[in-house]
Amino acid sequence: QVQLVESGGGLVQPGGSLRLSCAASGSIPLIYTMGWYRQYPGKKREMVAIIIHGSTTHYADSVKGRFTISRDSAKNSVYLQMYSLKPEDTALYYCNLASFGKNYWGQGTQITVSS
C-alpha cells in the first residue's frame, strides 16, 4: 500500500500564491506518475497537473502558466506551486500516485481563493 500526505492548502486572496506538498510512503512502485487533481462540489475529480516518471509534465489548460508541478524522487514527493490564484481555483485538491493501473489518493486539502 501507498500512503499520500498532503499539506499546504488554505485561504488565499485572489492573485495570491500557495504551494502544495505531497509525500508518499509505503510500498512505492519503481515507476509511477504523481500529480494533483481537484474536485468542485458535486463534480467529478479533474486533473490539474501531473508529472510522469522522469520530468514530463501535463497541465490542465485552466492552470497553464500559473501552476508548476515538480517532484523530488529522492523524497518521493510532489509539489504544486500556484501563482495568480483565482476564485475558480477554489476546490478540494488531491495528490495522486499512479502506477500500472493502480491509483492512490491523499486525503485532500482545501484551497479557498477569496477576498
PDB file of N, CA, C and O in Angstrom, residues 72-77:
ATOM      1  N   ASP A  72      10.422  15.517  -6.226  1.00  0.00           N
ATOM      2  CA  ASP A  72      11.713  15.159  -5.648  1.00  0.00           C
ATOM      3  C   ASP A  72      11.668  13.647  -5.484  1.00  0.00           C
ATOM      4  O   ASP A  72      11.086  13.139  -4.520  1.00  0.00           O
ATOM      5  N   SER A  73      12.250  12.945  -6.431  1.00  0.00           N
ATOM      6  CA  SER A  73      12.172  11.484  -6.418  1.00  0.00           C
ATOM      7  C   SER A  73      12.859  10.895  -5.190  1.00  0.00           C
ATOM      8  O   SER A  73      12.420   9.872  -4.665  1.00  0.00           O
ATOM      9  N   ALA A  74      13.902  11.533  -4.725  1.00  0.00           N
ATOM     10  CA  ALA A  74      14.618  11.032  -3.547  1.00  0.00           C
ATOM     11  C   ALA A  74      13.725  11.052  -2.312  1.00  0.00           C
ATOM     12  O   ALA A  74      13.867  10.232  -1.408  1.00  0.00           O
ATOM     13  N   LYS A  75      12.791  12.006  -2.300  1.00  0.00           N
ATOM     14  CA  LYS A  75      11.886  12.135  -1.154  1.00  0.00           C
ATOM     15  C   LYS A  75      10.495  11.574  -1.461  1.00  0.00           C
ATOM     16  O   LYS A  75       9.593  11.688  -0.625  1.00  0.00           O
ATOM     17  N   ASN A  76      10.329  11.014  -2.670  1.00  0.00           N
ATOM     18  CA  ASN A  76       9.011  10.507  -3.089  1.00  0.00           C
ATOM     19  C   ASN A  76       7.932  11.559  -2.865  1.00  0.00           C
ATOM     20  O   ASN A  76       6.858  11.277  -2.322  1.00  0.00           O
ATOM     21  N   SER A  77       8.251  12.751  -3.289  1.00  0.00           N
ATOM     22  CA  SER A  77       7.349  13.879  -3.050  1.00  0.00           C
ATOM     23  C   SER A  77       7.042  14.622  -4.335  1.00  0.00           C
ATOM     24  O   SER A  77       7.835  14.616  -5.281  1.00  0.00           O
TER      25      SER A  77
END
